[in-house]
mmCIF file of C-alpha atoms and ligand atoms in Angstrom:
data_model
loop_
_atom_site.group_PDB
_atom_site.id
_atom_site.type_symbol
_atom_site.label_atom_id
_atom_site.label_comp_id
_atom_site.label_asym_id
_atom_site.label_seq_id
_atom_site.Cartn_x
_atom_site.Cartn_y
_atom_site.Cartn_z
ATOM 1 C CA UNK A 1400 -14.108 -7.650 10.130
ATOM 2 C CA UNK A 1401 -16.137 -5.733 11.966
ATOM 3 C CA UNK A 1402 -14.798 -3.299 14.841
ATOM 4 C CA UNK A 1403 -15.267 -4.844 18.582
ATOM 5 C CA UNK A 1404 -13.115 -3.291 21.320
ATOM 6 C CA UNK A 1405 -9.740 -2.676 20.099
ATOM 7 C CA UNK A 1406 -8.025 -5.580 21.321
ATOM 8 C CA UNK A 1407 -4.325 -4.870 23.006
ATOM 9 C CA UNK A 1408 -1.990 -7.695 22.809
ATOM 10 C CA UNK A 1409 1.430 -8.043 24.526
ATOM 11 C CA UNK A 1410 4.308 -8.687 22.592
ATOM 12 C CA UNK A 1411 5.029 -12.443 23.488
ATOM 13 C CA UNK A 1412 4.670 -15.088 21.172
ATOM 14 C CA UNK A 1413 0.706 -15.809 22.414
ATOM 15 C CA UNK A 1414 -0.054 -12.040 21.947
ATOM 16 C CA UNK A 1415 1.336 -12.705 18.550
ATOM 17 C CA UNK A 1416 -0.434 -15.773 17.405
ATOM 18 C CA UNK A 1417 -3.718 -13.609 18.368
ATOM 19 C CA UNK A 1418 -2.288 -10.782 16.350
ATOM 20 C CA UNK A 1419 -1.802 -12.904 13.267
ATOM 21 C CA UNK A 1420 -5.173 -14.524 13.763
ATOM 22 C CA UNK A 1421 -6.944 -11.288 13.406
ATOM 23 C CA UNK A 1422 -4.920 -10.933 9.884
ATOM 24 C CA UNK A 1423 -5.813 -13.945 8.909
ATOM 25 C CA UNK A 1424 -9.474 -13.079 9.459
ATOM 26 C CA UNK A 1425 -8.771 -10.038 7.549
ATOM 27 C CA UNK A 1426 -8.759 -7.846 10.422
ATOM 28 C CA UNK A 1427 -6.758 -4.270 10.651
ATOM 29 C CA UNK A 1428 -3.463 -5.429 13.132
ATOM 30 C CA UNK A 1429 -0.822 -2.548 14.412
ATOM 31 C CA UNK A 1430 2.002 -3.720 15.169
ATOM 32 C CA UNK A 1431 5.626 -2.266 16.198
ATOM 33 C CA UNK A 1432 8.486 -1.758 13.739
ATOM 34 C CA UNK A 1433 12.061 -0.069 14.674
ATOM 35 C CA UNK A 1434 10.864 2.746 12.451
ATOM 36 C CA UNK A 1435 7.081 3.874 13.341
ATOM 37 C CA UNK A 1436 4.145 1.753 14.233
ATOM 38 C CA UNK A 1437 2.690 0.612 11.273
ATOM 39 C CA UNK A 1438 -0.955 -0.137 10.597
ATOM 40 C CA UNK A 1439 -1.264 -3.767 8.668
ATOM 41 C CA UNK A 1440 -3.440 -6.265 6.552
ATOM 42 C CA UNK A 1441 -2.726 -9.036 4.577
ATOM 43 C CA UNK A 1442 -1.376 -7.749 1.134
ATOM 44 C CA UNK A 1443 -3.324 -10.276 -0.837
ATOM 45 C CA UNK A 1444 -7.184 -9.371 0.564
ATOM 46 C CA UNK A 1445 -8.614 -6.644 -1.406
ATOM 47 C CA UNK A 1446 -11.219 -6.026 1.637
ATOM 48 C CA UNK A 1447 -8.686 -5.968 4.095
ATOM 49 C CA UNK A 1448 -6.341 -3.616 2.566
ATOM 50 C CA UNK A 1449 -9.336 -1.058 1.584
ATOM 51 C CA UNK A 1450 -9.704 -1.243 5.471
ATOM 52 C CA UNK A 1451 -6.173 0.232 6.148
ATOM 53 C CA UNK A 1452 -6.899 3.204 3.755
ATOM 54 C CA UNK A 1453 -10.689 3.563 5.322
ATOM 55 C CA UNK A 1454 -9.003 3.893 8.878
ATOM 56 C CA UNK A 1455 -6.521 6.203 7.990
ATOM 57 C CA UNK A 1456 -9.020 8.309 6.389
ATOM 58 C CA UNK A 1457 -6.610 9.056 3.846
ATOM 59 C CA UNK A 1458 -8.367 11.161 0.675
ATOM 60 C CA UNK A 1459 -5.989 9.171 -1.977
ATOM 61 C CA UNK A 1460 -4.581 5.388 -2.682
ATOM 62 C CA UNK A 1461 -0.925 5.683 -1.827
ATOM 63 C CA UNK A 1462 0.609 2.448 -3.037
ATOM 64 C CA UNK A 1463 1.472 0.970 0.458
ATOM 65 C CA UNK A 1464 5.028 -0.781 1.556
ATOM 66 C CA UNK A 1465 4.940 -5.125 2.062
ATOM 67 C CA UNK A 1466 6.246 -6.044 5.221
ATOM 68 C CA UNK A 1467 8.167 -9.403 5.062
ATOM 69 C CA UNK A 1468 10.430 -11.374 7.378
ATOM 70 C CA UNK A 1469 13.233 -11.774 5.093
ATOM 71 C CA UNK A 1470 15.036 -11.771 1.867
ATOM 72 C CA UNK A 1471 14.021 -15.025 0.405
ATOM 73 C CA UNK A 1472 10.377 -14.104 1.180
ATOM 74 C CA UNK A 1473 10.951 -10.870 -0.752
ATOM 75 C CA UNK A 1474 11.766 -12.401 -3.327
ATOM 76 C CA UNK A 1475 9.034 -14.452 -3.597
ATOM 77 C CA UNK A 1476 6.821 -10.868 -4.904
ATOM 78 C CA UNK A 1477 9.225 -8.926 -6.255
ATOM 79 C CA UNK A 1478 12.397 -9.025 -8.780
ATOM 80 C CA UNK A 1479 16.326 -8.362 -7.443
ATOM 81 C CA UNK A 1480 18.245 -7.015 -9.795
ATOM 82 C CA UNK A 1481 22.627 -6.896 -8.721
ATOM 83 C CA UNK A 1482 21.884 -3.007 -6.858
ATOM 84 C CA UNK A 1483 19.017 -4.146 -4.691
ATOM 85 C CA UNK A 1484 20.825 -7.533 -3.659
ATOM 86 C CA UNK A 1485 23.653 -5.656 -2.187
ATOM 87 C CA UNK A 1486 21.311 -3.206 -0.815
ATOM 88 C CA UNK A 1487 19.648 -5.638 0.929
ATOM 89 C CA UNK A 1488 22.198 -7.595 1.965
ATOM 90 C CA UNK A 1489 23.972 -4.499 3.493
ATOM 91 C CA UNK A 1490 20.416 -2.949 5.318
ATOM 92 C CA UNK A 1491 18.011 -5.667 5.717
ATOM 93 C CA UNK A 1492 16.374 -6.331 8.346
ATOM 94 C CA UNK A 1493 16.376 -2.298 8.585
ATOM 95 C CA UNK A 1494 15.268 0.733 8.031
ATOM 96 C CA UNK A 1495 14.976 0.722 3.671
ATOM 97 C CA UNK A 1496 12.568 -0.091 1.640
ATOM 98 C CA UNK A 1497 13.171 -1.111 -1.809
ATOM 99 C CA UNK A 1498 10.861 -0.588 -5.147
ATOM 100 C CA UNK A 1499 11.610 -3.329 -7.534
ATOM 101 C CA UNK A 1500 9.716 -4.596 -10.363
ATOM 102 C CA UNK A 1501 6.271 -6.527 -9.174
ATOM 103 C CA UNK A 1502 5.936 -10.495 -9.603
ATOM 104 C CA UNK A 1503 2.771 -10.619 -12.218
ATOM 105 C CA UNK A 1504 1.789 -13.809 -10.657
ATOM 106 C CA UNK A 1505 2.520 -12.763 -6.503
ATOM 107 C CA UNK A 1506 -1.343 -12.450 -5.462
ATOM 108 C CA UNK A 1507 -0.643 -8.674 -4.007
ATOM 109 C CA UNK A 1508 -3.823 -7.035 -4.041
ATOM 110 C CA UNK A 1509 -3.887 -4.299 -6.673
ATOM 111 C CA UNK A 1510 -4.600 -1.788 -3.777
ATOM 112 C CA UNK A 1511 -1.156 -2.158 -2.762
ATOM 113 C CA UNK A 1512 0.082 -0.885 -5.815
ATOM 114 C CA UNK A 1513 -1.791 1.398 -6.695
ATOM 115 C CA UNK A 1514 -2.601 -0.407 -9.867
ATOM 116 C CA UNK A 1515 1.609 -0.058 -10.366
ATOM 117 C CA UNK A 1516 3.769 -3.458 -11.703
ATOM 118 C CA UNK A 1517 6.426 -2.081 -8.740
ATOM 119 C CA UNK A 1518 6.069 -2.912 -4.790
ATOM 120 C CA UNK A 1519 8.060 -1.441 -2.609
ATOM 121 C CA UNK A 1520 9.278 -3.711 0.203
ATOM 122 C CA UNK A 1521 10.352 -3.968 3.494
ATOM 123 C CA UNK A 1522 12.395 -6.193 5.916
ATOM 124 C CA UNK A 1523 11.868 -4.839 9.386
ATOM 125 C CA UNK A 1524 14.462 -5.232 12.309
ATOM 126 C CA UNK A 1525 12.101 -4.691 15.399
ATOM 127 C CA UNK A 1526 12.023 -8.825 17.354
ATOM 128 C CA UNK A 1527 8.125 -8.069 17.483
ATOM 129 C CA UNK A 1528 7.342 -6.975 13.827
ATOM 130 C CA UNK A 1529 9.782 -10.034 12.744
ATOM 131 C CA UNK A 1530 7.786 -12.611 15.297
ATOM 132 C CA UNK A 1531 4.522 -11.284 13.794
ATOM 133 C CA UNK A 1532 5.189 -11.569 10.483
ATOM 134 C CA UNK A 1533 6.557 -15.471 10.855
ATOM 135 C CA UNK A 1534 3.576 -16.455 12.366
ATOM 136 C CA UNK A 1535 1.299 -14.901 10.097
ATOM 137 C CA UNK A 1536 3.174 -16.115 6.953
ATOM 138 C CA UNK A 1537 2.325 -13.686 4.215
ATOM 139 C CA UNK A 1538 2.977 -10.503 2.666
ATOM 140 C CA UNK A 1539 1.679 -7.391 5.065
ATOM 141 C CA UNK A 1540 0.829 -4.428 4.011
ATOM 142 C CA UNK A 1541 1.551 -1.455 6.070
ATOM 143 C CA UNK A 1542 1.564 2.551 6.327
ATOM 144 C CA UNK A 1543 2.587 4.331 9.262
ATOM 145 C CA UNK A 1544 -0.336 3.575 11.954
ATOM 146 C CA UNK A 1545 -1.795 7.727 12.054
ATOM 147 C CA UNK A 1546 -4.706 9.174 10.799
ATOM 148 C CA UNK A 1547 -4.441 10.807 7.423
ATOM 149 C CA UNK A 1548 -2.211 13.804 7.987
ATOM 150 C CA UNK A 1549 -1.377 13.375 11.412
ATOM 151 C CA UNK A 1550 2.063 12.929 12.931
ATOM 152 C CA UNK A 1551 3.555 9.257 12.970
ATOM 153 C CA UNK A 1552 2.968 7.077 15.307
ATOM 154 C CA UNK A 1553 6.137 5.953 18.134
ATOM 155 C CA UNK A 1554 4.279 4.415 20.918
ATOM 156 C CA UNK A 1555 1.305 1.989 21.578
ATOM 157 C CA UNK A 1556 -0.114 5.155 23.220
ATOM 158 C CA UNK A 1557 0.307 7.650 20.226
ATOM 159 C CA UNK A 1558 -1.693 4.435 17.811
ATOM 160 C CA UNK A 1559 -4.541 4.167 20.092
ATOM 161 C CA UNK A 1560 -5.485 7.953 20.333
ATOM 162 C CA UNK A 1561 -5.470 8.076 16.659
ATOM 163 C CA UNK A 1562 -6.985 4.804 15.487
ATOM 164 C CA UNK A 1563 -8.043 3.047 18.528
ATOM 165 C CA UNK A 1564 -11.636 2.776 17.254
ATOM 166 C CA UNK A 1565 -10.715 2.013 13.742
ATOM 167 C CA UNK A 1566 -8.806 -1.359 13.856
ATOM 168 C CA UNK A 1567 -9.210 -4.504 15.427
ATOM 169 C CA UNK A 1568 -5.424 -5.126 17.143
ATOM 170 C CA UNK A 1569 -2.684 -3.507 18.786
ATOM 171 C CA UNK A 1570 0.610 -5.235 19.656
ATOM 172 C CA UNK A 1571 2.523 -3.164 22.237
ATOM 173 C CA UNK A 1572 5.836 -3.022 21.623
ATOM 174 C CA UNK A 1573 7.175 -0.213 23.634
ATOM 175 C CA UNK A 1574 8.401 2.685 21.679
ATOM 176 C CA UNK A 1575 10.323 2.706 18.348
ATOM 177 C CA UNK A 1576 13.737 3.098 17.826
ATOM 178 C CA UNK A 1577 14.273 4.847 15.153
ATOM 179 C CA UNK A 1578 11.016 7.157 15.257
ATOM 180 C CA UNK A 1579 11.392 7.955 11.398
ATOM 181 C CA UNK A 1580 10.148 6.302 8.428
ATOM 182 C CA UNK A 1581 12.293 4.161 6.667
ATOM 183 C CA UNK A 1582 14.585 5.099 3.339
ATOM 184 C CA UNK A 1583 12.783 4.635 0.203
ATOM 185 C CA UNK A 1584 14.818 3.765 -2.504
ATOM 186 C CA UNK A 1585 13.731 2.564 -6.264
ATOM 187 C CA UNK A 1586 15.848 0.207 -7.834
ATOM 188 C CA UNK A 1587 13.936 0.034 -11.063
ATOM 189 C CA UNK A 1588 16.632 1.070 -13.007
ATOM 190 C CA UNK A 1589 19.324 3.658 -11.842
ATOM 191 C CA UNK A 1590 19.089 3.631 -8.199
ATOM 192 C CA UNK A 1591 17.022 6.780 -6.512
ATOM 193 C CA UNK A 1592 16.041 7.807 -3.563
ATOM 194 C CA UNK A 1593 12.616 8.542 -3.324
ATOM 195 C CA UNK A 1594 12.090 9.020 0.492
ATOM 196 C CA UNK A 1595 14.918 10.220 2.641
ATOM 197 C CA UNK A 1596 14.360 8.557 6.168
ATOM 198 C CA UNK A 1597 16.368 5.600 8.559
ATOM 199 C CA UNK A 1598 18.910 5.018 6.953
ATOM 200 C CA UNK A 1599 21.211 7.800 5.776
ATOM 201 C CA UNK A 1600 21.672 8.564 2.273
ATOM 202 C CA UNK A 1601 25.205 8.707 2.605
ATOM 203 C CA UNK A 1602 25.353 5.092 3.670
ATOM 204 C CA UNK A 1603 23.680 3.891 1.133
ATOM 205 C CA UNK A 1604 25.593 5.466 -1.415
ATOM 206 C CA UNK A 1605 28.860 4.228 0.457
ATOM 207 C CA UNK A 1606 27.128 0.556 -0.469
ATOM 208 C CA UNK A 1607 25.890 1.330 -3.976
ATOM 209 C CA UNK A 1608 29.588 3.276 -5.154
ATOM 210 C CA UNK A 1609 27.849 5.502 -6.821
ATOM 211 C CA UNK A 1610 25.394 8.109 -6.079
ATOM 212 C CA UNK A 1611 21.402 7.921 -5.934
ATOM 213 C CA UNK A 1612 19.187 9.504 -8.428
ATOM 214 C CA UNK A 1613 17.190 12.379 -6.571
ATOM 215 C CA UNK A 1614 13.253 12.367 -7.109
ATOM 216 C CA UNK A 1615 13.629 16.182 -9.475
ATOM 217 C CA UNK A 1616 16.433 14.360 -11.378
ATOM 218 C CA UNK A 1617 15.273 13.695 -14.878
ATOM 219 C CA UNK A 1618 16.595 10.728 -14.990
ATOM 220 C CA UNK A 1619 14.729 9.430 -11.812
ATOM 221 C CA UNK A 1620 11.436 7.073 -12.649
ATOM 222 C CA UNK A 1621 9.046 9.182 -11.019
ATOM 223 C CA UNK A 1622 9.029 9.849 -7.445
ATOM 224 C CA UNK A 1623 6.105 8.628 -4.955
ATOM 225 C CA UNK A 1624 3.631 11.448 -4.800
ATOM 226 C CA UNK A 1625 3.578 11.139 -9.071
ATOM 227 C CA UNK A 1626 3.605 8.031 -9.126
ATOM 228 C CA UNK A 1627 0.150 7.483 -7.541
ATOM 229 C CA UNK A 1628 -1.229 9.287 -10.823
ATOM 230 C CA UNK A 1629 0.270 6.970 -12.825
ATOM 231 C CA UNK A 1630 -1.915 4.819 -13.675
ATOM 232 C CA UNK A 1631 -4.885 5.277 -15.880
ATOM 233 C CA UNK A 1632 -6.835 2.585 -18.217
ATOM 234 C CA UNK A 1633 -6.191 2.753 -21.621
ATOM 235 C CA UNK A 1634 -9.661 3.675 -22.474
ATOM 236 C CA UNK A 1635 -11.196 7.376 -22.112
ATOM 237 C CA UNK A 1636 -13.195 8.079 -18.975
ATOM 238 C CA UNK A 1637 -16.582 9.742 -18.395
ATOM 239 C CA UNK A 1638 -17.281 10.471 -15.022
ATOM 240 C CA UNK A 1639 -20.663 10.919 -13.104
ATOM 241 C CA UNK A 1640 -22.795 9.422 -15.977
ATOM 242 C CA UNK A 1641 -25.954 7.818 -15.481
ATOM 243 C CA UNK A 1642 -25.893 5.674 -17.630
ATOM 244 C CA UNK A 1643 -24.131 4.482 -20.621
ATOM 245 C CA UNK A 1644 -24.378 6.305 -24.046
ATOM 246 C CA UNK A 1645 -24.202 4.090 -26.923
ATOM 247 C CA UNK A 1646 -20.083 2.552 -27.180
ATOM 248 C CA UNK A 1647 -19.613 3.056 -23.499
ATOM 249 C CA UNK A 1648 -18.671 0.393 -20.941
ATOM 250 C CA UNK A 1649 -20.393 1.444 -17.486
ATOM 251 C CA UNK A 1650 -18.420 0.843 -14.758
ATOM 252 C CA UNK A 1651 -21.173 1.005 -12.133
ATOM 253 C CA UNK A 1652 -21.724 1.414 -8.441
ATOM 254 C CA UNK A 1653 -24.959 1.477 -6.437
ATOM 255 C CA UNK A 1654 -27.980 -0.229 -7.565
ATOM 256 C CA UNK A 1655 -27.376 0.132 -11.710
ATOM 257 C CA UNK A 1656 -27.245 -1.923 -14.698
ATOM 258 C CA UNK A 1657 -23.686 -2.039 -15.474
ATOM 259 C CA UNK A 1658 -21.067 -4.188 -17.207
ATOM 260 C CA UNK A 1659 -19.076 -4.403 -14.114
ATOM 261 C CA UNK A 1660 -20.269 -2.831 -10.892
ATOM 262 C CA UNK A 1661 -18.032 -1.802 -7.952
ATOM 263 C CA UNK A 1662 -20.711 -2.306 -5.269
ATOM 264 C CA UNK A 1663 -24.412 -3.098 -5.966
ATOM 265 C CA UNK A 1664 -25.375 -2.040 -2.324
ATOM 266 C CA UNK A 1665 -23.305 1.149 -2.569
ATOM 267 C CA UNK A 1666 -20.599 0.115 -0.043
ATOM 268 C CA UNK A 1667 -17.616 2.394 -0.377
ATOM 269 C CA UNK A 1668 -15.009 0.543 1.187
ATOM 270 C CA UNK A 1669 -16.237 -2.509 -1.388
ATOM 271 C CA UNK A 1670 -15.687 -0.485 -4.721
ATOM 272 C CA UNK A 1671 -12.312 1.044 -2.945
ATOM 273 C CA UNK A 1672 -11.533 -2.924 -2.691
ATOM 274 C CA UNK A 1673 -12.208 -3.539 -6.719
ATOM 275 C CA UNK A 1674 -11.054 -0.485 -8.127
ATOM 276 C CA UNK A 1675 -7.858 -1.385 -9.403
ATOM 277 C CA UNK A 1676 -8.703 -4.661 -10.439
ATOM 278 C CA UNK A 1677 -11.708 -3.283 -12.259
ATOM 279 C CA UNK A 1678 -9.957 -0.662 -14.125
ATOM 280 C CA UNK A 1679 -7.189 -3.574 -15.359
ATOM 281 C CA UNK A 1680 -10.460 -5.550 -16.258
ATOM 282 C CA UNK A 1681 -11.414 -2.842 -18.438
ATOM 283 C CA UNK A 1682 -8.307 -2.747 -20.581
ATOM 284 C CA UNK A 1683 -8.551 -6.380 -20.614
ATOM 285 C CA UNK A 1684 -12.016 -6.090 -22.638
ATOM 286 C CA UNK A 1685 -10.765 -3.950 -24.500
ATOM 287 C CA UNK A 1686 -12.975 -0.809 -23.211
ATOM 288 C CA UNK A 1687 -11.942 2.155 -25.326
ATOM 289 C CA UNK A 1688 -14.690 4.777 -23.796
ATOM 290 C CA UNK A 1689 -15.383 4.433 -19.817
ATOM 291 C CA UNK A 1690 -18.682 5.525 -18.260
ATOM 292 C CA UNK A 1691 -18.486 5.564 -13.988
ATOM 293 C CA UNK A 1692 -21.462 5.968 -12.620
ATOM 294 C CA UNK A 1693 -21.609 9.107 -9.669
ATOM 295 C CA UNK A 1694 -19.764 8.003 -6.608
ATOM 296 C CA UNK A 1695 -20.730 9.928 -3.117
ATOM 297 C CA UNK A 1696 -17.878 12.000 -2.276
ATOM 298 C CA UNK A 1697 -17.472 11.124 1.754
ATOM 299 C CA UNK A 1698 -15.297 8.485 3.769
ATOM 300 C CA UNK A 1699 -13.189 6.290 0.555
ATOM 301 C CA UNK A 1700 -15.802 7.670 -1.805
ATOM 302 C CA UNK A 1701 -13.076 10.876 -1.838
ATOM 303 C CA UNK A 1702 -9.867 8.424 -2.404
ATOM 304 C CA UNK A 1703 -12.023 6.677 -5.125
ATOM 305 C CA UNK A 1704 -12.768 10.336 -6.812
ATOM 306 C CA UNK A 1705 -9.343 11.117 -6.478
ATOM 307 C CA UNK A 1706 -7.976 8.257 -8.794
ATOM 308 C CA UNK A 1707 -10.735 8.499 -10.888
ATOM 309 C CA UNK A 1708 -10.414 12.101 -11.593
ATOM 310 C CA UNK A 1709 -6.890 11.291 -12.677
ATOM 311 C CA UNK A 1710 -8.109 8.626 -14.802
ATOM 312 C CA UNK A 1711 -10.294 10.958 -16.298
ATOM 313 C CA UNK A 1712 -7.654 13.603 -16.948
ATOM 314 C CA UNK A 1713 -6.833 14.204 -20.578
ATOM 315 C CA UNK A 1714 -3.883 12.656 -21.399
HETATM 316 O O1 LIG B 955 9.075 3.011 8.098
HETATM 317 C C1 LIG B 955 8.186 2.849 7.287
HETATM 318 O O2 LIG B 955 8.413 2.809 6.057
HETATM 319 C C2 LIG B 955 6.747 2.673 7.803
HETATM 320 C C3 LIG B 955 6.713 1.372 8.588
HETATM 321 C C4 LIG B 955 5.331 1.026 9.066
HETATM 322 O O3 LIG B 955 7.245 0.316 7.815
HETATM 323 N N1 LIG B 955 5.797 2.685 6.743
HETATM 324 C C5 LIG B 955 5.504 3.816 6.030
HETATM 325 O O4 LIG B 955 4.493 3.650 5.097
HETATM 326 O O5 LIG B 955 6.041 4.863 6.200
HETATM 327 P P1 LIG B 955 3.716 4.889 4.395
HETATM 328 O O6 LIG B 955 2.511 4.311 3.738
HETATM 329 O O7 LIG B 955 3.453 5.954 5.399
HETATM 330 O O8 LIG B 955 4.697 5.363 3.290
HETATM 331 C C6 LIG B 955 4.857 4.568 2.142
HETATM 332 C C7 LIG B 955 5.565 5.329 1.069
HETATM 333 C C8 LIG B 955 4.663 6.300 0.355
HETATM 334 O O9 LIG B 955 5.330 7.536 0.192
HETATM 335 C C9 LIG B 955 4.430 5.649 -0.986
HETATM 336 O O10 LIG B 955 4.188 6.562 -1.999
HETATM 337 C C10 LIG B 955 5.710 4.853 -1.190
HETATM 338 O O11 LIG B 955 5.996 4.377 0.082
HETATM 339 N N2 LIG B 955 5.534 3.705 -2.083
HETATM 340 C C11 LIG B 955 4.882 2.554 -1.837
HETATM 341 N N3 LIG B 955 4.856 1.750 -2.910
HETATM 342 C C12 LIG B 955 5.548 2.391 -3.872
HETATM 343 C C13 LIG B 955 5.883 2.094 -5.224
HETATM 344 N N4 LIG B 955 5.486 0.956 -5.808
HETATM 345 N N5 LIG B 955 6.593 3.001 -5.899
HETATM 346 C C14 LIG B 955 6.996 4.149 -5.303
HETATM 347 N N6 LIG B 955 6.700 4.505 -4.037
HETATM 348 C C15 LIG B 955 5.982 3.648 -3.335
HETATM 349 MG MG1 LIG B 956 2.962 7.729 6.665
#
């Protein structure tokens, strides 16, 4: 979509229809949650979600927290194992968000993830986050509505001076409750916390009987920041090539002859939308040596670097 006046919707359920409209359109909606404002898109449009990381200017793909109404929807994109059932149970709607083994078959944009086969996902409290996401219907995607590296966002006000020109809607909500993120905890295997916030630890321990994993525990999966450098294709990667050399897939962007290209016009916020899916793609063929053709390093074109740079890192 492209970026009239930010429109500023009331909370009632007309505001709200318009809200979910804009998502539907693929629009950039900010809505109010008990924790912080959060900035979303529909989960399952590539473009859309590559918007959200465009506005927040942020220089790397965080995998980015699903925002659903309820536990049955949940479970609809992602697996419950005994541990997260009684977590949710005990905290949703609420403050926690859960990591749990990705549905291969749930249509969640690979942006999401990060290219990961976990999402990590969310059942808000606030009556204006839950009213927005039953009229929209779908999995949103959302980070805390602030510019890369700025504080969280509590108020209407605080979204508006920070992003007002970048996204499309804004459903005031008066401020947030809570006013700090929400408790990340992975239950992909041994339950551990991988974001202190909301909800106390203690609590959830209390729930569990037993107590979380910490993110330096060796035992722990991996905690958030590492786990964005997960994921690399299978296949070794040669950045800023021209072309390819002979044995080399190109993976392409600009106006090149490629095997798959991540924007022929040189749009950044397109190849930020197919870069995960892309980089599966490869691994699918089979690709054992990568060539990427140069991508300008401004705006997503840093993000993109970022993961490719990983990618790139021996191994
Ligand atoms: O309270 C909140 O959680 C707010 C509101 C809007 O819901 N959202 C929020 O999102 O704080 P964000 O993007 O600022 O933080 C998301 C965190 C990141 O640290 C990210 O690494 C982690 O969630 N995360 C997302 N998906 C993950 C995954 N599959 N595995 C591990 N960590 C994940
Ligand atoms: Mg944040």
């Amino acid at each position: 979509m492209t970026h009239a006046p930010l429109l500023i919707l009331p909370p009632d359920v007309d505001g709200v229809a318009r809200a979910a409209a804009v998502l539907r359109d693929g629009g950039l909606v900010s809505f109010p949650t008990e924790t912080v404002y959060g900035l979303g898109a529909d989960a399952r449009k590539d473009r859309a979600v590559a918007g959200i990381f465009a506005a927040k200017g942020r220089p790397s793909f965080n995998p980015l927290i699903v925002h659903l109404p309820d536990m049955a929807a949940a479970e609809k994109y992602c697996v419950f194992n005994d541990d997260a059932t009684r977590l949710a149970d005990a905290f949703w709607p609420g403050a926690l968000t859960l990591v749990l083994p990705l549905r291969p078959d749930a249509g969640i944009s690979r942006l999401v993830t990060a290219g990961l086969d976990t999402l990590a996902v969310r059942v808000p409290d606030h009556p204006v986050a839950q009213r927005l996401l039953r009229a929209f219907g779908g999995p949103v995607a959302a980070p805390s509505a602030n510019p890369s590296g700025r504080i969280s966002p509590t108020t209407a006000a605080h979204v508006s001076a920070g992003l007002g020109n970048k996204i499309n809607a804004l459903v005031d909500g008066g401020p947030c409750s809570v006013g700090l993120e929400s408790t990340i905890v992975s239950c992909v295997g041994r339950p551990a916390l991988l974001r202190a916030g909301g909800i106390p630890t203690e609590a959830l321990e209390t729930c569990l009987g037993a107590p979380l994993a910490l993110p330096d525990d060796p035992e722990t999966p991996q905690s958030p920041g590492q786990l964005a450098s997960h994921y690399a294709p299978l296949g070794t990667v040669r950045l800023n090539a021209t072309e390819a050399q002979s044995g080399e897939v190109l993976l392409g962007f600009g106006p090149v002859s490629a095997d798959l290209n991540l924007s022929p016009t040189g749009d950044l916020t397109e190849a930020a939308a197919k870069l995960f899916d892309y980089l599966h793609r490869l691994d699918l063929m089979g690709a054992t040596r990568i060539a990427v053709s140069p991508i300008p390093d401004r705006g997503l074109g840093r993000a993109i670097n970022d993961r490719l740079r990983r990618a790139a890192a021996p191994r």
